[in-house]
Structures are given as structure tokens and as C-alpha cells.
Tab-separated table of C-alpha atoms and ligand atoms in Angstrom:
chain	number	residue	atom	x	y	z
A	1	UNK	CA	-17.150	90.373	97.504
A	2	UNK	CA	-16.075	93.098	95.079
A	3	UNK	CA	-18.522	94.856	92.757
A	4	UNK	CA	-17.212	93.154	89.600
A	5	UNK	CA	-16.004	89.665	88.774
A	6	UNK	CA	-13.186	90.210	86.315
A	7	UNK	CA	-10.674	87.620	87.494
A	8	UNK	CA	-10.394	84.737	89.931
A	9	UNK	CA	-7.914	87.031	91.647
A	10	UNK	CA	-10.933	89.123	92.721
A	11	UNK	CA	-12.000	86.227	94.967
A	12	UNK	CA	-10.654	84.868	98.215
A	13	UNK	CA	-11.035	81.187	99.016
A	14	UNK	CA	-13.836	82.249	101.348
A	15	UNK	CA	-15.630	84.035	98.464
A	16	UNK	CA	-15.307	80.910	96.323
A	17	UNK	CA	-16.686	78.719	99.122
A	18	UNK	CA	-19.627	81.079	99.522
A	19	UNK	CA	-20.401	81.006	95.782
A	20	UNK	CA	-20.211	77.196	95.750
A	21	UNK	CA	-22.505	76.979	98.748
A	22	UNK	CA	-24.972	79.367	97.130
A	23	UNK	CA	-24.824	77.375	93.886
A	24	UNK	CA	-25.776	74.258	95.839
A	25	UNK	CA	-28.898	75.977	97.104
A	26	UNK	CA	-29.743	77.003	93.538
A	27	UNK	CA	-29.275	73.386	92.429
A	28	UNK	CA	-32.221	72.600	94.662
A	29	UNK	CA	-34.260	75.285	92.830
A	30	UNK	CA	-33.205	73.797	89.499
A	31	UNK	CA	-34.643	70.465	90.592
A	32	UNK	CA	-38.099	71.970	91.081
A	33	UNK	CA	-40.777	72.016	88.433
A	34	UNK	CA	-40.896	75.822	88.514
A	35	UNK	CA	-37.226	76.721	88.463
A	36	UNK	CA	-37.532	80.365	89.411
A	37	UNK	CA	-36.862	82.617	92.401
A	38	UNK	CA	-37.806	86.305	92.633
A	39	UNK	CA	-34.382	87.525	93.790
A	40	UNK	CA	-33.616	89.851	90.865
A	41	UNK	CA	-37.167	90.849	89.968
A	42	UNK	CA	-37.137	94.327	88.435
A	43	UNK	CA	-33.350	94.282	87.825
A	44	UNK	CA	-31.869	94.219	84.343
A	45	UNK	CA	-29.013	92.003	83.195
A	46	UNK	CA	-27.364	92.620	79.822
A	47	UNK	CA	-25.451	89.845	78.083
A	48	UNK	CA	-22.999	91.655	75.806
A	49	UNK	CA	-21.114	89.160	73.641
A	50	UNK	CA	-18.446	90.225	71.150
A	51	UNK	CA	-17.298	86.671	70.504
A	52	UNK	CA	-18.886	83.291	69.743
A	53	UNK	CA	-20.424	81.397	72.643
A	54	UNK	CA	-22.888	78.591	73.205
A	55	UNK	CA	-22.519	77.419	76.816
A	56	UNK	CA	-21.576	80.670	78.516
A	57	UNK	CA	-24.199	82.864	76.852
A	58	UNK	CA	-27.035	80.346	77.204
A	59	UNK	CA	-26.261	79.533	80.832
A	60	UNK	CA	-26.007	83.196	81.829
A	61	UNK	CA	-29.333	83.734	80.081
A	62	UNK	CA	-30.994	80.855	81.931
A	63	UNK	CA	-29.385	81.950	85.197
A	64	UNK	CA	-30.676	85.520	84.901
A	65	UNK	CA	-34.145	84.298	83.961
A	66	UNK	CA	-34.293	81.843	86.862
A	67	UNK	CA	-33.486	84.763	89.160
A	68	UNK	CA	-36.405	86.672	87.542
A	69	UNK	CA	-34.180	89.429	86.099
A	70	UNK	CA	-35.101	91.210	82.874
A	71	UNK	CA	-32.553	90.032	80.358
A	72	UNK	CA	-31.275	91.718	77.202
A	73	UNK	CA	-28.964	89.833	74.826
A	74	UNK	CA	-26.702	91.939	72.618
A	75	UNK	CA	-24.298	90.292	70.202
A	76	UNK	CA	-21.750	92.397	68.345
A	77	UNK	CA	-22.842	90.912	64.994
A	78	UNK	CA	-26.096	92.589	64.066
A	79	UNK	CA	-25.678	95.429	66.602
A	80	UNK	CA	-24.414	98.966	66.026
A	81	UNK	CA	-20.885	97.580	66.477
A	82	UNK	CA	-21.293	96.537	62.837
A	83	UNK	CA	-21.857	100.217	62.061
A	84	UNK	CA	-18.598	101.175	63.723
A	85	UNK	CA	-19.813	102.081	67.208
A	86	UNK	CA	-16.978	101.880	69.719
A	87	UNK	CA	-17.064	99.615	72.761
A	88	UNK	CA	-17.191	102.638	75.050
A	89	UNK	CA	-20.174	104.150	73.225
A	90	UNK	CA	-21.950	100.785	73.177
A	91	UNK	CA	-21.429	100.341	76.913
A	92	UNK	CA	-22.574	103.874	77.670
A	93	UNK	CA	-25.646	103.392	75.472
A	94	UNK	CA	-26.616	100.154	77.223
A	95	UNK	CA	-25.886	101.725	80.614
A	96	UNK	CA	-28.639	104.239	79.903
A	97	UNK	CA	-31.075	101.400	80.716
A	98	UNK	CA	-29.599	101.297	84.234
A	99	UNK	CA	-28.666	97.610	84.186
A	100	UNK	CA	-27.689	95.925	87.432
A	101	UNK	CA	-25.136	93.761	85.603
A	102	UNK	CA	-23.375	93.521	82.277
A	103	UNK	CA	-22.058	90.067	81.394
A	104	UNK	CA	-19.331	90.724	78.882
A	105	UNK	CA	-17.346	88.570	76.474
A	106	UNK	CA	-14.654	89.940	74.217
A	107	UNK	CA	-11.758	88.703	72.086
A	108	UNK	CA	-9.523	91.332	73.736
A	109	UNK	CA	-7.632	90.631	76.952
A	110	UNK	CA	-8.478	93.195	79.598
A	111	UNK	CA	-11.597	94.537	77.845
A	112	UNK	CA	-13.896	93.559	80.734
A	113	UNK	CA	-11.867	95.819	83.020
A	114	UNK	CA	-12.447	98.721	80.631
A	115	UNK	CA	-16.191	98.086	80.573
A	116	UNK	CA	-16.195	98.179	84.377
A	117	UNK	CA	-14.784	101.723	84.187
A	118	UNK	CA	-17.483	102.915	81.808
A	119	UNK	CA	-20.615	101.735	83.606
A	120	UNK	CA	-22.137	101.800	87.049
A	121	UNK	CA	-23.383	98.206	86.554
A	122	UNK	CA	-21.560	95.198	87.999
A	123	UNK	CA	-19.472	93.614	85.262
A	124	UNK	CA	-18.968	89.866	84.948
A	125	UNK	CA	-16.113	88.815	82.712
A	126	UNK	CA	-17.497	86.013	80.526
A	127	UNK	CA	-14.132	85.546	78.801
A	128	UNK	CA	-11.699	88.240	77.645
A	129	UNK	CA	-9.375	87.021	74.924
A	130	UNK	CA	-6.792	84.653	76.316
A	131	UNK	CA	-6.777	86.306	79.734
A	132	UNK	CA	-9.526	84.978	82.020
A	133	UNK	CA	-12.867	83.224	82.241
A	134	UNK	CA	-13.606	83.236	85.967
A	135	UNK	CA	-17.108	81.748	85.934
A	136	UNK	CA	-15.811	78.758	83.937
A	137	UNK	CA	-13.275	78.106	86.685
A	138	UNK	CA	-15.936	78.430	89.378
A	139	UNK	CA	-18.252	75.971	87.667
A	140	UNK	CA	-15.330	73.593	87.247
A	141	UNK	CA	-14.473	73.770	90.942
A	142	UNK	CA	-18.161	73.271	91.755
A	143	UNK	CA	-18.384	70.229	89.465
A	144	UNK	CA	-15.214	68.702	90.828
A	145	UNK	CA	-16.378	69.193	94.405
A	146	UNK	CA	-19.462	67.109	93.660
A	147	UNK	CA	-17.110	64.205	92.948
A	148	UNK	CA	-14.243	64.844	95.363
A	149	UNK	CA	-15.428	66.592	98.514
A	150	UNK	CA	-11.880	67.468	99.491
A	151	UNK	CA	-9.932	69.431	96.919
A	152	UNK	CA	-6.889	70.034	99.125
A	153	UNK	CA	-3.967	68.048	97.730
A	154	UNK	CA	-5.886	66.860	94.653
A	155	UNK	CA	-3.570	66.424	91.674
A	156	UNK	CA	-4.957	68.220	88.582
A	157	UNK	CA	-3.316	68.134	85.144
A	158	UNK	CA	-4.366	70.770	82.623
A	159	UNK	CA	-3.389	69.482	79.183
A	160	UNK	CA	-3.249	71.212	75.812
A	161	UNK	CA	-3.143	74.718	74.421
A	162	UNK	CA	-2.427	76.562	77.655
A	163	UNK	CA	-0.922	79.538	75.824
A	164	UNK	CA	-4.176	80.707	74.232
A	165	UNK	CA	-6.518	79.534	76.963
A	166	UNK	CA	-8.253	81.922	79.332
A	167	UNK	CA	-9.787	78.852	80.961
A	168	UNK	CA	-6.328	77.531	81.850
A	169	UNK	CA	-5.341	80.771	83.532
A	170	UNK	CA	-8.534	81.094	85.568
A	171	UNK	CA	-8.500	77.412	86.471
A	172	UNK	CA	-4.880	77.405	87.622
A	173	UNK	CA	-5.767	80.290	89.944
A	174	UNK	CA	-9.007	78.713	91.168
A	175	UNK	CA	-7.745	75.155	91.630
A	176	UNK	CA	-4.610	76.273	93.480
A	177	UNK	CA	-6.677	78.621	95.655
A	178	UNK	CA	-8.765	75.597	96.627
A	179	UNK	CA	-5.640	73.659	97.600
A	180	UNK	CA	-5.137	71.498	94.478
A	181	UNK	CA	-1.713	70.776	93.010
A	182	UNK	CA	-1.809	71.840	89.371
A	183	UNK	CA	0.455	70.744	86.523
A	184	UNK	CA	0.101	72.203	83.040
A	185	UNK	CA	1.160	70.007	80.162
A	186	UNK	CA	1.497	70.583	76.431
A	187	UNK	CA	3.991	71.224	73.662
A	188	UNK	CA	6.505	73.862	74.835
A	189	UNK	CA	5.235	76.191	72.072
A	190	UNK	CA	1.802	76.173	73.750
A	191	UNK	CA	2.941	76.782	77.332
A	192	UNK	CA	3.259	80.461	78.267
A	193	UNK	CA	6.653	81.478	79.554
A	194	UNK	CA	6.639	82.047	83.314
A	195	UNK	CA	3.315	80.253	83.889
A	196	UNK	CA	4.849	78.697	87.058
A	197	UNK	CA	4.388	82.112	88.679
A	198	UNK	CA	0.677	81.276	88.869
A	199	UNK	CA	1.533	78.440	91.247
A	200	UNK	CA	1.583	75.426	88.920
A	201	UNK	CA	4.185	72.947	87.683
A	202	UNK	CA	4.945	72.419	84.004
A	203	UNK	CA	5.408	69.161	82.128
A	204	UNK	CA	6.243	69.031	78.411
A	205	UNK	CA	5.081	65.406	78.155
A	206	UNK	CA	2.233	63.263	79.448
A	207	UNK	CA	4.692	61.094	81.317
A	208	UNK	CA	3.469	61.345	84.899
A	209	UNK	CA	-0.179	61.991	83.995
A	210	UNK	CA	-0.977	58.610	85.533
A	211	UNK	CA	-0.516	60.290	88.942
A	212	UNK	CA	-3.277	62.809	88.243
A	213	UNK	CA	-6.648	62.609	89.983
A	214	UNK	CA	-8.161	64.867	87.337
A	215	UNK	CA	-7.217	65.476	83.719
A	216	UNK	CA	-8.531	68.776	82.389
A	217	UNK	CA	-8.130	68.892	78.599
A	218	UNK	CA	-8.148	72.137	76.610
A	219	UNK	CA	-9.254	72.897	73.081
A	220	UNK	CA	-6.766	73.977	70.435
A	221	UNK	CA	-7.657	77.662	70.139
A	222	UNK	CA	-7.155	78.028	66.384
A	223	UNK	CA	-8.927	81.384	66.348
A	224	UNK	CA	-6.151	82.872	68.502
A	225	UNK	CA	-3.206	81.305	66.695
A	226	UNK	CA	-1.298	83.533	64.335
A	227	UNK	CA	1.369	81.002	63.426
A	228	UNK	CA	1.898	77.308	63.448
A	229	UNK	CA	2.376	76.091	67.010
A	230	UNK	CA	2.358	72.340	66.356
A	231	UNK	CA	3.617	70.447	63.294
A	232	UNK	CA	0.130	69.016	62.658
A	233	UNK	CA	-3.001	68.139	64.593
A	234	UNK	CA	-2.303	64.471	63.961
A	235	UNK	CA	1.111	64.787	65.587
A	236	UNK	CA	-0.350	66.791	68.462
A	237	UNK	CA	-2.964	64.092	69.032
A	238	UNK	CA	-0.316	61.367	68.938
A	239	UNK	CA	1.524	62.977	71.832
A	240	UNK	CA	-1.119	64.760	73.883
A	241	UNK	CA	-4.562	63.388	73.085
A	242	UNK	CA	-6.362	61.946	76.104
A	243	UNK	CA	-7.699	58.598	74.988
A	244	UNK	CA	-8.720	55.379	76.700
A	245	UNK	CA	-5.098	54.248	76.783
A	246	UNK	CA	-4.048	57.357	78.705
A	247	UNK	CA	-7.080	57.873	80.937
A	248	UNK	CA	-6.665	55.745	84.055
A	249	UNK	CA	-9.602	53.944	85.637
A	250	UNK	CA	-9.834	56.201	88.709
A	251	UNK	CA	-9.219	59.495	86.922
A	252	UNK	CA	-11.832	62.151	86.222
A	253	UNK	CA	-11.871	63.912	82.869
A	254	UNK	CA	-12.940	67.516	82.343
A	255	UNK	CA	-13.069	69.879	79.359
A	256	UNK	CA	-14.620	73.355	79.097
A	257	UNK	CA	-16.113	72.724	75.646
A	258	UNK	CA	-16.435	72.964	72.767
A	259	UNK	CA	-14.471	69.737	72.211
A	260	UNK	CA	-12.551	69.015	69.029
A	261	UNK	CA	-13.381	65.316	68.855
A	262	UNK	CA	-10.385	63.291	67.817
A	263	UNK	CA	-7.887	66.074	68.599
A	264	UNK	CA	-7.532	66.761	72.328
A	265	UNK	CA	-9.924	63.950	73.275
A	266	UNK	CA	-10.816	60.667	71.592
A	267	UNK	CA	-14.501	59.897	71.112
A	268	UNK	CA	-14.511	57.004	73.575
A	269	UNK	CA	-13.285	59.050	76.553
A	270	UNK	CA	-15.743	61.874	75.829
A	271	UNK	CA	-18.555	59.398	76.238
A	272	UNK	CA	-17.027	57.534	79.182
A	273	UNK	CA	-18.553	57.752	82.685
A	274	UNK	CA	-15.350	59.417	83.894
A	275	UNK	CA	-16.034	62.462	81.703
A	276	UNK	CA	-17.744	65.312	83.576
A	277	UNK	CA	-18.219	67.453	80.465
A	278	UNK	CA	-22.028	67.492	80.422
A	279	UNK	CA	-22.138	67.978	84.159
A	280	UNK	CA	-19.844	71.020	83.779
A	281	UNK	CA	-22.434	72.522	81.424
A	282	UNK	CA	-25.222	71.848	83.928
A	283	UNK	CA	-23.176	73.408	86.722
A	284	UNK	CA	-22.821	76.547	84.625
A	285	UNK	CA	-26.412	77.574	85.322
A	286	UNK	CA	-26.389	77.287	89.115
A	287	UNK	CA	-22.895	78.722	89.487
A	288	UNK	CA	-23.776	81.714	87.310
A	289	UNK	CA	-26.974	82.181	89.315
A	290	UNK	CA	-24.800	82.211	92.417
A	291	UNK	CA	-22.388	84.764	90.913
A	292	UNK	CA	-25.215	87.095	89.862
A	293	UNK	CA	-26.751	86.660	93.294
A	294	UNK	CA	-23.513	87.452	95.114
A	295	UNK	CA	-22.807	90.526	93.005
A	296	UNK	CA	-26.317	91.953	92.928
A	297	UNK	CA	-28.104	90.704	95.998
A	298	UNK	CA	-25.464	89.275	98.338
A	299	UNK	CA	-24.607	91.017	101.562
A	300	UNK	CA	-21.697	93.426	101.353
A	301	UNK	CA	-18.805	92.371	103.590
A	302	UNK	CA	-19.653	93.126	107.209
A	303	UNK	CA	-23.345	93.790	106.544
A	304	UNK	CA	-25.975	92.106	108.633
A	305	UNK	CA	-27.900	90.303	105.931
A	306	UNK	CA	-27.903	86.499	106.403
A	307	UNK	CA	-25.001	84.852	104.638
A	308	UNK	CA	-26.969	81.977	103.154
A	309	UNK	CA	-30.636	82.930	102.913
A	310	UNK	CA	-32.594	80.115	101.299
A	311	UNK	CA	-34.013	81.082	97.916
A	312	UNK	CA	-37.782	81.574	98.117
A	313	UNK	CA	-40.156	80.150	95.508
A	314	UNK	CA	-41.509	82.835	93.155
B	401	LIG	N1	-15.557	77.849	75.999
B	401	LIG	C1	-14.272	78.185	76.563
B	401	LIG	C2	-13.934	79.631	76.303
B	401	LIG	O1	-14.754	80.375	75.820
B	401	LIG	C3	-13.202	77.265	76.111
B	401	LIG	C4	-12.933	77.213	74.648
B	401	LIG	O2	-13.520	77.962	73.855
B	401	LIG	O3	-12.090	76.406	74.277
B	401	LIG	O4	-12.851	80.055	76.614
């Protein structure tokens, strides 16, 4: 595996399989009373977040702590960024602590790649603008695999604001890499031009969603919208909301969170047994443990270290 995880494109299918396998072994650790392994003892992980986050920041924090790393959380609000310090200076300052990894979230597409150039630490992209969110896609693949062992040929529909969604981009790449057939669906104003080049189909309506094995709904990303992309949320919901009328009995429902209740999803489907939303959050911890493990402690390609050493109790 490469030194950084900036995009799903950094991973082969084999890399993804290895991360999923590792995450499964960490799920066993998470079931213990003492949920800790010594793997990253003495290593430092810095969570550097320039944008709001609940799930991603908390699960990376728990993941680093369960691997016994020393963790530092830096949020742009309240840091020297407020005093005008540049991203480069902030990264170089934090790199003075010799971190093993910097987990970085930013509102700017491509910013994680810049951070990787300014530090000797491994960089994990925890979401860069509307570009990518690779660990979200990995935890989604992990969650789905717990329900459908075979992903090859699975029909996945990603519905909603694809244009502003880094999750959509990473998930199209990850799901197709795992053999799924992916269709993106939403109002034409919210579908990026040329998205088919990522290997998915496009549907401007929900007609045909009944064929899906999995419906993956996206949040309306108001914070990234500069204009008006839909006439109104009510009209959007009328045409694209996943509700109990549109969710078939055998279909699984996913969403990266946070959910806008009553917009992309109706309250009843959020709370239905078909919804994997809470399970996706749980998967975030073990998958992020696996990513940190692979980047910081995994065997480099061709090295002799065992591929799947069992985690040892601390
Ligand atoms: N939590 C995800 C992200 O940070 C999805 C979302 O915000 O809608 O991209």
C-alpha cells in the first residue's frame, strides 16, 4: 500500500480486501471489554480538521486510541489558523512533533495532497471539499459486505446531490472496484458532467430504482451550493426522497450521515431495519483502525512480515 491514503484510486482491489480483512480482526477487538491493542504505542496521530465533522473525527479519534497511539486533535477554529496562519505553516508546525500520521479534513478539493507534500507523516484524507472521502467508502464497502458477502454484480444506486458529494465520488470508485454496478441518480443540475467516466450509469429519475439491491442516499450539501440547484427542497423530496413507498422490501438503505430528515430520507425508512446507517457509523471505527494499521504498521509490499497478524491484547 502507498504511504498516504488520499483517494480510493490509491488502492487496488487487493488493498481494499486486505483493509476489510484487517477491519474484521479489529471488530473482534472492539467486542472485548478492553478494546485496545498496543500496535501504535509511542506513535503520534494528529487529527487536523478544517471543516465540521462528527462521525469522521470521533471515529478516527477512537481508532487511534484503540491502537494505543498518542492523539492530538486540532480544529481550525480556535487554532492559529484563526490568527491567519497558512495551511503550510500549520502543517510544518505540527510536523515538528514527528507524527506518524496526519488525518486531514478540508473544504478545499486537493488540499490533502498538498499536506502530503509538506510533511513526512502519512496523510489520510478525511474529506477534501467535494473531491474524495476514501475512508467513508471503505467503511461503506465493509458494512455492505457484512450483509451481502458477494459484491460482484450487486446493483447500487447512489441518489441525491452527487455534484457536491465527495462520498459519491469515492463510493463510485470503491463499489465499482469491488465489482458492483453503480447508477447515480438525481436532478440533472446535481449530477456532474462526465461522471460516467468513473464507471457508473446515470439516471435522472428514480424509475428503475426498484432493481437496486442497495440504495445509497446523499445529503443535500447546502454548504457547497453557490446557487439554486433545485426549485425547492419540497419539490426535490417529492421526486427523489427515499421513503417507504420507494424502498422495496429486499433493498438495503445506506447514507453517510448527517441525514436531513424529511429531505433525502423520510423518518420511517431511517428507522427501518433495512437502514444500515448506524452500522456504517460503527464500521467507521474498525475500518479506520485498519487504515491506520495498514499505513503505519502494515508490511510494505514484498516484505516478509505476516499479512494478517492477529492483534495482541495490550
Ligand atoms: N459526512 C459526509 C462528508 O463529510 C457526508 C456529508 O457530509 O453529507 O462528506
